[in-house]
Tab-separated table of C-alpha atoms and ligand atoms in Angstrom:
chain	number	residue	atom	x	y	z
A	3	MET	CA	-270.493	-136.682	61.752
A	4	LEU	CA	-268.879	-134.736	58.957
A	5	VAL	CA	-268.434	-131.026	59.323
A	6	ASP	CA	-268.399	-129.055	56.112
A	7	LEU	CA	-265.691	-126.502	55.735
A	8	TYR	CA	-265.570	-124.251	52.721
A	9	VAL	CA	-261.985	-123.501	51.955
A	10	ARG	CA	-262.005	-120.365	49.885
A	11	ALA	CA	-258.315	-120.355	49.073
A	12	PHE	CA	-258.726	-123.378	46.872
A	13	GLY	CA	-262.455	-123.033	46.593
A	14	TRP	CA	-262.883	-126.702	47.257
A	15	ARG	CA	-265.595	-127.920	49.523
A	16	VAL	CA	-263.762	-129.873	52.126
A	17	HIS	CA	-265.268	-132.266	54.635
A	18	ALA	CA	-263.102	-132.583	57.712
A	19	ASP	CA	-263.879	-135.486	59.965
A	20	PRO	CA	-263.284	-134.218	63.541
A	21	ARG	CA	-263.035	-137.812	64.830
A	22	SER	CA	-259.956	-138.386	62.783
A	23	SER	CA	-256.746	-137.361	64.456
A	24	SER	CA	-255.124	-136.833	61.082
A	25	ARG	CA	-258.066	-134.630	59.992
A	26	ARG	CA	-258.207	-136.480	56.747
A	27	LEU	CA	-259.805	-134.324	54.119
A	28	LEU	CA	-262.185	-135.518	51.483
A	29	TRP	CA	-263.100	-133.158	48.762
A	30	GLU	CA	-265.398	-132.461	45.938
A	31	ILE	CA	-265.667	-129.685	43.444
A	32	PRO	CA	-269.134	-128.202	43.643
A	33	THR	CA	-268.924	-125.156	41.388
A	34	TRP	CA	-265.584	-125.393	39.756
A	35	ARG	CA	-265.937	-122.192	37.785
A	36	ASP	CA	-266.378	-120.089	40.921
A	37	VAL	CA	-263.225	-121.061	42.667
A	38	GLU	CA	-259.809	-119.522	42.968
A	39	VAL	CA	-257.368	-122.335	42.582
A	40	GLU	CA	-254.193	-120.967	41.295
A	41	VAL	CA	-253.102	-118.348	43.787
A	42	PRO	CA	-251.466	-120.598	46.392
A	43	LEU	CA	-249.840	-122.654	43.678
A	44	LEU	CA	-248.381	-119.590	42.033
A	45	SER	CA	-246.988	-118.277	45.271
A	46	TRP	CA	-245.321	-121.587	45.859
A	47	LEU	CA	-243.658	-121.641	42.468
A	48	ARG	CA	-241.876	-118.350	42.861
A	49	MET	CA	-241.973	-117.241	46.464
A	50	GLU	CA	-239.005	-117.409	48.733
A	51	GLY	CA	-239.351	-116.644	52.399
A	52	ALA	CA	-236.697	-115.178	54.620
A	53	ALA	CA	-234.827	-118.451	54.773
A	54	GLY	CA	-235.323	-119.136	51.101
A	55	ASP	CA	-238.064	-121.596	51.889
A	56	LEU	CA	-241.712	-121.284	52.398
A	57	THR	CA	-244.115	-123.038	54.633
A	58	ILE	CA	-247.367	-124.334	53.284
A	59	SER	CA	-249.350	-122.980	56.173
A	60	THR	CA	-248.253	-119.435	55.395
A	61	VAL	CA	-249.341	-119.848	51.793
A	62	ASN	CA	-252.694	-121.393	52.419
A	63	PRO	CA	-253.653	-121.375	56.066
A	64	GLY	CA	-257.177	-122.445	55.098
A	65	LEU	CA	-256.057	-125.823	53.920
A	66	VAL	CA	-255.626	-127.939	56.994
A	67	SER	CA	-252.458	-129.951	56.857
A	68	PRO	CA	-251.480	-132.237	59.709
A	69	THR	CA	-247.847	-131.485	59.240
A	70	CYS	CA	-246.133	-128.339	58.178
A	71	THR	CA	-243.949	-129.122	55.199
A	72	ARG	CA	-241.140	-126.889	54.077
A	73	ALA	CA	-240.970	-126.757	50.337
A	74	PRO	CA	-237.965	-125.051	48.803
A	75	SER	CA	-238.789	-122.651	46.021
A	76	LEU	CA	-238.616	-124.432	42.710
A	77	ARG	CA	-237.197	-121.327	41.131
A	78	ARG	CA	-234.254	-121.384	43.507
A	79	ILE	CA	-233.516	-125.049	42.882
A	80	ILE	CA	-233.675	-124.755	39.101
A	81	ARG	CA	-231.712	-121.525	38.830
A	82	LYS	CA	-228.956	-122.835	41.063
A	83	ALA	CA	-228.708	-126.123	39.155
A	84	LEU	CA	-228.736	-124.341	35.780
A	85	SER	CA	-225.224	-123.032	36.278
A	86	GLU	CA	-223.811	-126.219	37.841
A	87	GLU	CA	-222.467	-129.474	36.402
A	88	LYS	CA	-225.279	-131.948	35.900
A	89	ARG	CA	-225.631	-135.679	35.739
A	90	VAL	CA	-227.399	-136.246	32.439
A	91	SER	CA	-229.127	-139.411	31.250
A	92	THR	CA	-231.061	-140.171	28.108
A	93	LYS	CA	-234.585	-141.515	27.781
A	94	THR	CA	-236.207	-142.413	24.451
A	95	SER	CA	-233.345	-141.120	22.293
A	96	ALA	CA	-229.924	-139.529	22.541
A	97	ALA	CA	-231.608	-136.125	22.353
A	98	ASP	CA	-234.246	-136.877	25.017
A	99	LEU	CA	-232.435	-135.811	28.188
A	100	VAL	CA	-233.115	-135.940	31.882
A	101	THR	CA	-231.110	-134.682	34.859
A	102	GLU	CA	-231.283	-135.304	38.559
A	103	THR	CA	-232.903	-131.872	38.922
A	104	ASP	CA	-235.862	-132.971	36.755
A	105	HIS	CA	-236.402	-135.803	39.246
A	106	VAL	CA	-235.945	-133.620	42.324
A	107	VAL	CA	-238.329	-130.937	41.065
A	108	GLU	CA	-240.952	-133.453	39.974
A	109	ALA	CA	-240.805	-135.226	43.337
A	110	LEU	CA	-241.229	-131.907	45.146
A	111	ILE	CA	-244.195	-130.895	43.030
A	112	LEU	CA	-245.948	-134.227	43.490
A	113	GLN	CA	-245.191	-134.310	47.201
A	114	GLU	CA	-246.495	-130.784	47.622
A	115	LEU	CA	-249.680	-131.429	45.683
A	116	GLN	CA	-250.291	-134.660	47.553
A	117	GLN	CA	-249.877	-132.864	50.851
A	118	ARG	CA	-252.197	-130.079	49.826
A	119	PHE	CA	-254.746	-132.559	48.516
A	120	PRO	CA	-254.541	-135.583	50.759
A	121	SER	CA	-257.183	-137.500	48.855
A	122	HIS	CA	-254.794	-137.559	45.892
A	123	ARG	CA	-252.142	-139.269	47.925
A	124	GLU	CA	-253.010	-142.825	46.970
A	125	LEU	CA	-252.243	-142.085	43.367
A	126	LEU	CA	-249.239	-142.817	41.271
A	127	THR	CA	-249.544	-146.475	42.027
A	128	LEU	CA	-248.074	-148.556	39.272
A	129	GLU	CA	-250.433	-151.472	39.824
A	130	PRO	CA	-252.663	-151.347	36.733
A	131	ASP	CA	-255.871	-152.541	38.399
A	132	ARG	CA	-255.517	-149.968	41.179
A	133	TRP	CA	-254.616	-147.228	38.804
A	134	ILE	CA	-256.546	-144.020	39.326
A	135	PRO	CA	-254.401	-141.492	37.574
A	136	ARG	CA	-254.665	-138.115	39.181
A	137	PHE	CA	-251.081	-137.236	38.492
A	138	ILE	CA	-249.429	-137.437	35.130
A	139	ALA	CA	-245.815	-136.391	35.353
A	140	GLU	CA	-243.008	-136.545	32.826
A	141	GLU	CA	-240.399	-138.449	34.804
A	142	ALA	CA	-242.928	-140.824	36.376
A	143	ALA	CA	-244.114	-141.593	32.843
A	144	ALA	CA	-240.533	-142.185	31.732
A	145	ALA	CA	-240.226	-144.687	34.590
A	146	GLY	CA	-243.257	-146.591	33.312
A	147	ALA	CA	-246.250	-144.894	34.956
A	148	LYS	CA	-249.347	-144.843	32.760
A	149	CYS	CA	-250.623	-141.596	31.261
A	150	VAL	CA	-254.363	-141.944	31.079
A	151	LEU	CA	-256.622	-138.953	31.330
A	152	THR	CA	-259.753	-140.017	33.191
A	153	PRO	CA	-262.613	-137.805	34.453
A	154	SER	CA	-260.825	-137.664	37.832
A	155	PRO	CA	-259.191	-134.345	38.639
A	156	THR	CA	-255.718	-134.754	37.187
A	157	TRP	CA	-252.539	-132.753	37.635
A	158	ILE	CA	-250.289	-132.827	34.587
A	159	VAL	CA	-246.721	-131.909	35.455
A	160	ASP	CA	-243.561	-131.123	33.520
A	161	PRO	CA	-240.911	-130.377	36.148
A	162	ILE	CA	-238.403	-128.845	33.731
A	163	ASP	CA	-239.497	-128.149	30.205
A	164	GLY	CA	-236.510	-127.401	28.036
A	165	THR	CA	-234.266	-129.991	29.661
A	166	CYS	CA	-231.821	-129.876	26.741
A	167	ASN	CA	-231.557	-126.098	27.226
A	168	PHE	CA	-231.114	-126.683	30.945
A	169	VAL	CA	-228.276	-129.149	30.337
A	170	HIS	CA	-226.493	-126.603	28.138
A	171	ARG	CA	-227.179	-123.658	30.485
A	172	PHE	CA	-229.318	-122.057	27.808
A	173	PRO	CA	-231.651	-120.063	30.012
A	174	THR	CA	-235.010	-120.956	28.476
A	175	VAL	CA	-236.570	-123.411	30.897
A	176	ALA	CA	-239.920	-123.619	32.608
A	177	VAL	CA	-242.013	-125.519	35.095
A	178	SER	CA	-245.443	-126.433	33.765
A	179	ILE	CA	-248.442	-127.591	35.787
A	180	GLY	CA	-251.831	-128.166	34.200
A	181	PHE	CA	-255.021	-129.368	35.795
A	182	ALA	CA	-257.962	-131.150	34.187
A	183	VAL	CA	-261.352	-132.239	35.504
A	184	ASN	CA	-263.737	-134.388	33.487
A	185	GLN	CA	-261.028	-134.482	30.824
A	186	GLU	CA	-261.356	-130.711	30.388
A	187	LEU	CA	-258.349	-128.526	31.033
A	188	GLU	CA	-259.230	-126.138	33.824
A	189	PHE	CA	-256.107	-124.164	34.548
A	190	GLY	CA	-252.452	-123.988	33.676
A	191	VAL	CA	-249.394	-122.430	35.234
A	192	ILE	CA	-246.075	-122.063	33.430
A	193	TYR	CA	-243.138	-120.480	35.162
A	194	HIS	CA	-240.196	-119.201	33.098
A	195	CYS	CA	-237.542	-119.843	35.703
A	196	THR	CA	-234.822	-117.444	34.570
A	197	GLU	CA	-236.896	-114.507	33.387
A	198	GLU	CA	-239.311	-114.877	36.271
A	199	ARG	CA	-242.323	-114.762	34.055
A	200	LEU	CA	-245.341	-116.509	35.436
A	201	TYR	CA	-247.960	-117.421	32.842
A	202	THR	CA	-251.369	-118.464	34.070
A	203	GLY	CA	-254.629	-119.397	32.449
A	204	ARG	CA	-257.905	-120.337	34.010
A	205	ARG	CA	-260.824	-121.561	31.943
A	206	GLY	CA	-263.284	-118.691	31.554
A	207	ARG	CA	-261.080	-116.276	33.490
A	208	GLY	CA	-258.407	-115.173	31.046
A	209	ALA	CA	-254.682	-115.651	30.715
A	210	PHE	CA	-251.979	-113.519	32.279
A	211	CYS	CA	-248.244	-113.069	32.466
A	212	ASN	CA	-247.111	-111.513	35.738
A	213	GLY	CA	-250.563	-110.032	36.061
A	214	GLN	CA	-250.702	-108.566	32.533
A	215	ARG	CA	-253.523	-109.903	30.403
A	216	LEU	CA	-252.343	-111.966	27.417
A	217	ARG	CA	-253.761	-111.592	23.936
A	218	VAL	CA	-252.835	-113.628	20.859
A	219	SER	CA	-252.090	-112.027	17.492
A	220	GLY	CA	-254.983	-111.688	15.052
A	221	GLU	CA	-252.905	-112.655	12.012
A	222	THR	CA	-254.701	-114.809	9.456
A	223	ASP	CA	-252.205	-114.632	6.576
A	224	LEU	CA	-249.502	-117.310	6.591
A	225	SER	CA	-247.294	-115.140	4.397
A	226	LYS	CA	-247.112	-112.614	7.245
A	227	ALA	CA	-246.657	-115.123	10.045
A	228	LEU	CA	-243.907	-115.856	12.518
A	229	VAL	CA	-244.215	-119.558	13.294
A	230	LEU	CA	-242.781	-121.529	16.213
A	231	THR	CA	-242.039	-125.221	16.385
A	232	GLU	CA	-239.894	-127.705	18.323
A	233	ILE	CA	-237.868	-130.573	16.943
A	234	GLY	CA	-239.121	-133.366	19.218
A	235	PRO	CA	-236.918	-136.192	20.499
A	236	ARG	CA	-236.315	-138.350	17.421
A	237	ARG	CA	-233.326	-137.993	15.121
A	238	ASP	CA	-233.830	-140.907	12.694
A	239	PRO	CA	-233.519	-139.976	9.002
A	240	THR	CA	-237.235	-140.373	8.187
A	241	THR	CA	-238.360	-138.159	11.075
A	242	LEU	CA	-235.726	-135.531	10.327
A	243	LYS	CA	-236.698	-135.459	6.666
A	244	LEU	CA	-240.359	-134.892	7.540
A	245	PHE	CA	-239.469	-132.306	10.182
A	246	LEU	CA	-237.321	-130.306	7.749
A	247	SER	CA	-239.793	-130.697	4.942
A	248	ASN	CA	-242.612	-129.309	7.133
A	249	MET	CA	-240.449	-126.314	7.921
A	250	GLU	CA	-239.656	-125.880	4.240
A	251	ARG	CA	-243.348	-126.016	3.310
A	252	LEU	CA	-244.141	-123.153	5.685
A	253	LEU	CA	-241.187	-121.097	4.500
A	254	ARG	CA	-242.169	-121.709	0.869
A	255	ALA	CA	-245.696	-120.568	1.761
A	256	GLY	CA	-244.063	-117.282	2.714
A	257	ALA	CA	-243.921	-117.430	6.521
A	258	HIS	CA	-241.658	-114.646	7.801
A	259	GLY	CA	-239.731	-117.111	9.920
A	260	VAL	CA	-239.766	-120.390	11.824
A	261	ARG	CA	-238.252	-120.391	15.330
A	262	VAL	CA	-237.097	-123.237	17.585
A	263	ILE	CA	-236.337	-122.124	21.174
A	264	GLY	CA	-235.966	-125.499	22.893
A	265	SER	CA	-238.969	-125.324	25.200
A	266	SER	CA	-242.388	-126.144	23.832
A	267	THR	CA	-244.204	-124.695	26.844
A	268	LEU	CA	-242.423	-121.346	26.551
A	269	ALA	CA	-242.868	-121.261	22.782
A	270	LEU	CA	-246.588	-121.773	23.371
A	271	CYS	CA	-246.503	-118.928	25.910
A	272	HIS	CA	-244.939	-116.670	23.259
A	273	LEU	CA	-247.850	-117.545	21.019
A	274	ALA	CA	-250.293	-116.695	23.825
A	275	SER	CA	-248.521	-113.337	24.246
A	276	GLY	CA	-248.943	-112.433	20.578
A	277	ALA	CA	-245.170	-112.589	19.980
A	278	ALA	CA	-245.704	-115.260	17.312
A	279	ASP	CA	-248.670	-116.217	15.167
A	280	ALA	CA	-248.625	-120.011	15.186
A	281	TYR	CA	-247.056	-123.109	16.708
A	282	TYR	CA	-247.000	-126.688	15.537
A	283	GLN	CA	-245.208	-129.792	16.696
A	284	PHE	CA	-245.096	-133.539	16.412
A	285	GLY	CA	-243.563	-135.426	19.333
A	286	LEU	CA	-244.540	-133.262	22.265
A	287	HIS	CA	-246.293	-134.784	25.254
A	288	CYS	CA	-249.378	-134.048	27.295
A	289	TRP	CA	-247.212	-132.446	30.007
A	290	ASP	CA	-245.760	-130.058	27.410
A	291	LEU	CA	-249.203	-129.060	26.273
A	292	ALA	CA	-251.713	-129.170	29.133
A	293	ALA	CA	-251.031	-125.876	30.913
A	294	ALA	CA	-250.196	-124.014	27.707
A	295	THR	CA	-253.462	-125.044	26.064
A	296	VAL	CA	-255.524	-123.268	28.720
A	297	ILE	CA	-253.276	-120.209	28.530
A	298	ILE	CA	-253.554	-119.959	24.735
A	299	ARG	CA	-257.297	-120.514	24.663
A	300	GLU	CA	-257.817	-117.935	27.382
A	301	ALA	CA	-255.647	-115.506	25.430
A	302	GLY	CA	-258.093	-115.911	22.527
A	303	GLY	CA	-256.158	-118.506	20.533
A	304	VAL	CA	-256.960	-121.860	19.013
A	305	VAL	CA	-255.358	-125.204	19.857
A	306	MET	CA	-256.186	-128.129	17.586
A	307	ASP	CA	-254.995	-131.424	16.201
A	308	THR	CA	-252.666	-131.355	13.197
A	309	SER	CA	-255.500	-133.011	11.201
A	310	GLY	CA	-257.555	-129.842	11.750
A	311	GLY	CA	-259.844	-131.679	14.215
A	312	PRO	CA	-260.209	-131.107	17.955
A	313	LEU	CA	-257.130	-131.288	20.161
A	314	ASP	CA	-256.340	-134.704	21.571
A	315	LEU	CA	-254.007	-134.096	24.512
A	316	MET	CA	-252.575	-137.600	24.290
A	317	SER	CA	-251.844	-137.618	20.555
A	318	CYS	CA	-248.342	-136.079	20.691
A	319	ARG	CA	-249.158	-133.511	18.018
A	320	VAL	CA	-250.594	-130.034	17.924
A	321	VAL	CA	-251.249	-126.896	15.934
A	322	ALA	CA	-251.949	-123.677	17.817
A	323	ALA	CA	-252.486	-120.206	16.469
A	324	GLY	CA	-253.904	-116.810	17.235
A	325	THR	CA	-256.714	-117.374	14.737
A	326	ARG	CA	-258.563	-120.414	13.443
A	327	GLU	CA	-257.736	-119.399	9.866
A	328	MET	CA	-254.023	-119.507	10.630
A	329	ALA	CA	-254.288	-122.835	12.482
A	330	VAL	CA	-256.107	-124.420	9.545
A	331	LEU	CA	-253.524	-123.111	7.051
A	332	ILE	CA	-250.695	-124.580	9.125
A	333	ALA	CA	-252.507	-127.902	9.588
A	334	GLN	CA	-253.091	-128.162	5.841
A	335	ALA	CA	-249.421	-127.568	5.105
A	336	LEU	CA	-248.085	-130.261	7.440
A	337	GLN	CA	-247.156	-133.862	6.803
A	338	THR	CA	-247.771	-136.106	9.795
A	339	ILE	CA	-244.916	-137.483	11.866
A	340	ASN	CA	-246.315	-140.363	13.870
A	341	TYR	CA	-245.047	-140.386	17.452
A	342	GLY	CA	-247.752	-142.684	18.815
A	343	ARG	CA	-249.828	-141.713	21.821
A	344	ASP	CA	-248.971	-140.905	25.424
A	345	ASP	CA	-251.775	-143.134	26.697
A	346	GLU	CA	-250.601	-146.155	24.706
A	347	ARG	CA	-247.073	-146.483	25.987
B	403	LIG	C1	-239.296	-131.128	25.434
B	403	LIG	C2	-239.016	-129.714	24.974
B	403	LIG	C3	-238.580	-129.742	23.543
B	403	LIG	C4	-239.587	-130.446	22.626
B	403	LIG	C5	-239.936	-131.814	23.171
B	403	LIG	C6	-240.415	-131.682	24.607
B	403	LIG	P1	-238.614	-131.586	27.961
B	403	LIG	O1	-239.669	-131.165	26.778
B	403	LIG	O2	-240.138	-128.896	25.143
B	403	LIG	O3	-238.385	-128.438	23.083
B	403	LIG	O4	-239.019	-130.600	21.356
B	403	LIG	O5	-240.938	-132.392	22.363
B	403	LIG	O6	-240.816	-132.956	25.089
B	403	LIG	O7	-238.175	-132.983	27.668
B	403	LIG	O8	-237.507	-130.625	27.907
B	403	LIG	O9	-239.458	-131.507	29.184
């Protein structure tokens, strides 16, 4: 017989089977809007206990876990590695970098989420006919895992966004975790590791940075705008020409400036904070965009496709702005750079 437990910390209705020694948990999401999901996750991202570690059971005693895992604070790992020598490899291009820390942090995040949500444990299989993607993660994708957004609850993880910054000790790096259900983005968490800024957004519940409500700028005039973009991984002459020409078009239209900070998630957080008026990019991935999309929308902003149509998380392109008028102006000014799709690799 199943006993229903209502676990408020994650708000998920959990059925614990008392016959099972492992207390395997099944779950469902009855009223997704009413739940508090993010709090334990946020604590985990930045908390450090007395020993520099934290124990899951102290974060979320309501979530029954057969074993007590010790998860080192991601902040501590990333900040320590930032100042050290790194082993750097390349992925799709000479400018698309990865370090051992990206792998370590991603493995920790996935392990932690799988332990918190045991029914997600089977995932990440690479066998196509058994594929039920509930985790999409940057380094798993680089290793060949499929990125398909299905109606299943799906965690979308970028362990270190701004890896090139990280390699160069340029202190603009973040961890990004988004979550979607029924292909709708439900919440996003982005942690600026060096400035200790924690950005959060929850559909219908607002967006915050360290507890302060975020609000986008209301600018509608491109000739008064500060615009953010990122270069993307390619450096071939055609892509570079289009990239520079897009920048030139916006500057010719009178934009006050165009900024490139080396982390698309943090640039998108600046937009959500009202510190810039628009963002556009070709060549970013769903893990760069998932969490930030919720944060921007909840801060009152607009996130759309570069064609001016609805956002397609898998399309590797985006325009975001504080106002629809601004987003449309930016979209109209851009020439497309085709990076393909995340779900077709
Ligand atoms: C990248 C960064 C970069 C942007 C790329 C992203 P990563 O993410 O955000 O600024 O130009 O498109 O993929 O590889 O550092 O996680």
